[in-house]
Amino acid sequence: MAKKEVNEDILSGGSISEGGKKKAEKAPKKSKAKKSKISISKNAVKAIKSAVACIVVVALLVAYVGTGTVRKGFMHSTLQWTTAIPAVSVKSDDGDKITVSVATFNYYFAMQYNNIRSMQSTYEQYGLSLADNNLDVDLDKSLSSQTTTNDDGETVTWLEYLYEEALESIKNTYIYYNEAVKANGGTDPEITEEQQTELNDTINQYKETANGYGFTVSGYFVQAFGKGVTEKVFRREATRSYIAQNYQDQLKEQYSNTEYSDEDYDAYKTEHQSELEMVSLRIFEAANEDEAKAFYSELKADGSNFTDLCVKYSESDYDKAYYADANASTKLYATRSSLQSGGYAITTETTDEESGESTNEGLDWIFSSDRSTGDTNQVSTSVVYMIAPVAIPDVETVNVRHILIAPETDDESTSAKDATTEQWAAALEKAQSILDQFNSGDGTEEDFAALATENSTDTGSSSNGGLYENVTPGQMVDTFNNWCFEDGRNTGDTAIVQTEYGYHIMYFVGQSGMPVWQYTAQQALASADSSTYADTLAEKYTVSFNWFGKFYIEKDTDIDH
């Protein structure tokens, strides 16, 4: 990966920060960018999680029966009459009414229950406190005999809490499912071929697993989801979740492409000036403060030996080789947030014990209007050399393709940084061979995309021909970033760039035509609009239990004490 980003929720994969504090691996990591960079409201986030969670649970539950961790308390009969008893009603201000059966509610209840079980396992694996993360429920005991705190700060039983979560999941999924159906003329939109294949494969896997453990398919679904949850119910709800998810993606796409007036952009620029300001600098994080001071004392006034000092004070052989490239310690067009995300000592905030106010003297120094090219500073373990002082430049976002060739290590758990010299050399040889193959042909973008799909180990972009669009400075790790934003970069330029994830064969597609600050403003304005829409949509819908159907939903009656 090369992009640096911390993703906030279940929808995302690993993240990469700078300053040697990487949290995942693979290839340039896309920040929510482009189509998915929209940040939406709390209600919309819940809706996305609900829609996706229905799909996520597909992968989670396959192992439950075989490992003995299957949901306790579900009756072992299909009770198909539960598909006819209404348990929940979802209504809209427009007069829409959707009736959710007992069997369907049990599906969503089981989804919440089993997600809790899975999350407990994950947190325990990493030594995280269940109590601190509101996961301290004993699933071997009655849910109604244990209490927790819900999202409103109220003390409720764990059974009541899971009921609330199931209702919220139903509401959020059916809001977007219903809106998708209305937008499609009253009929269910088709899900993608990939989604249909995934669903079919999952159900086939269920069937194989059920047979392997002596269950009928119906009995297996009941074990995993509860009374009345047959294969038909499972398939229908998973499909509706896909539909809801796809509709949300369409909405995000629409909002992410919204055009605003020059007045809107200028107003945003004025209001958010400090967030849009950029600097270019050299920065190095030493192993300790003594080495940082030694580095600083040896640094020439013109910064000409900065690269040599980076190599000298790097600890590992990999870092010494990596920092031999000046781009490894150079940050072009860095913002406050991109520098902070790197974890550099100079960007550390301090809090006044008496006032409680936080200050960041290091960033204030870097972004001061008093800075000039050639200014230097050393704070704790950080050493800085200024290349270009603070400004809001007209540098544009860029579109770029790449092919990542990661070193092939003996163990999948071994990171590329820990690969041997021979493994790195083999990766470079392969990268050069692919670039030679590209150069020997017509050299078109389409040719490069085909090679990326065939060869790239970046799972985040290989299926898209290695393409990243509207890349902003700081999104990618430094060597990748600096190649993209180097002065004089032209469409069709190619190169091989090394990052800690491997060798990237680069292809510069071109500039987007939109300055980075304006793109940032457009995304923020679109985010606000999408949040308002999502909140308005959520307020139009209500969800409530049916008094009769509630008697038949899952209650864990067979494990009450």
Steps between C-alpha positions, in 0.01 A plus 500: 500500500602855468213712616485602860169502674330381813165361414232538761273203463425148392482592135865559460818305498836575654660836515838651451643791687834660442813532710555126505172433680334290234189304591435291194660380186443459133512793256404867475223530733215711389366747747125510482562690203322580197172320494513382860664797663163638603460500876135461588282527805485273802171357379639436154808333644274271701307423185813411311615279784162330510494430130853378492474312827238275344761407243785488747306249709495272197869443547489491879244231560633220282734384775264537794323164488820304449687677781222462755454875532165507326240730647360350818130519563361449152235232473599215270201502269433719203161623622421635158171647620714775653546638149135606503480666843587872489761598761603850390356780289713752309300806396580820311337843494416430136261224605735209431460207737721195509411206720788292632418147611615321814736291290656810345539668839670187628745524211598854598506413869737211429714729288545736795554213744761326290677826421533557876648151536742558214604840632562353846729241347692763304540735798617218724748390234663843511478531878245781495259551786145381432364721779663813357340429163149410620545133413508349849198271464516131590333328207475177699254669735157651457514828311206632701693458827792723395503875448687746281473861385332581169581783259277738698688433823217297649550180700328212322527123498718344234187346350342845472824637358513236226132562425579872454798422278296255291221758458754765397659260254162415348403866475821611336510213254135535402520878465750467217348183363160668478643816345686287245182317405307827458781645290483187283131537419372277780706189427813363661816618322736228384805439713835470327626175353781501753255536788276226363798269463614579854155424636468174307847392607418574863179299494680212332762519771225487761360191334838327496565591862152386606548164333842463658357537848187298444256789473233552242536834326190632676627375833835668441342839427287470812809418705674809366210747482199381699137402460363521149823612331500272202723515195230704328494759780878516509529549124230767496647705786855474368376617158314794653811593692696506176231717342511741793878511485501564124247781533712670764800470271299669225408785733861546606601503134245771425606718791872454438451645149293801606623828350501817708538868415819702521339689786450173691862401447637841596289505817629158597858604427467803725339305783741205485823672403717330764380156388581572134844654550798294383874496544780299342781379722758235583433311823673217681403315816805380690510204735554725801547865590880480525524376142256769386722764661810350336319496161397863548849612597647344185232635264635755254325832459395417145371155597724336241603218733151422634478174303846388611406564863176306461703201386756548778241511777268231368501187712427213260663401176164540328459858628854589397429384147155662496617840624774509240220630276442866593129456435476269802553795737327764288142610541354702217186702570448373855203620706474516876292184507730302272800589718314412818397164361869418458552491875804728495615633836494857371125473442417381852234699684554613858224578749521769767416339833330810638298619200459166327578669168699310237777656298725373222810715497675284242225532239459867585870548422476309171191688382604842623499779243849585630647181350734517203675248280800363687357537850583204723377367831551206732233399750550186704570226241394705193725699268345734241635696201256735327481484120197721435315705765127502564261575212183375336646399164308424184650151473238269352390152603635231270395171349760226499530129432751269660603137513628384838757222501551397861802291599407134528588401856521149641217567744181690419517669840842649416472862390672627190730713717637180651561332165853397418726691264458218249119517525503875444733453203267240351205739541689779325599268218136398453386863508758597240394208280137613510596860423715377209203300374284812516759715323543243223135532406282794405542656844132588542321549828279204413808280459627610841161433660498147360848435642387636839199271509721205414801572721435745782498375859300807609160343553349845546562606141600201287142430392476861384816490293706650781310830481476757777307816418507845656806418705584781741840575655558295812266222395786279394822419680775744426694351208176414319350840582802700393528328164135588431539867595849568369520813284490425129316170532328423167234259378655168404802533729613168648748402769571241766462634853583314818290515815506274800237287327704420193577650161230706332501525123347843449294641214394863520150540356481875550384786714131525577460868423379577853731656761545289811346765726193524278463122485522489880233768521276319251524176695427674831199687360369181341552318828290755685224475240500121508489504880200730493326275250570186704371662819187623325438157354546331838251737661237402243501138618397337826530142617295329771417156634169328431355421843389151399806403299733603781384197697661271242838660440823356643531537878764246606237325708691174515802651675321714758616433855 
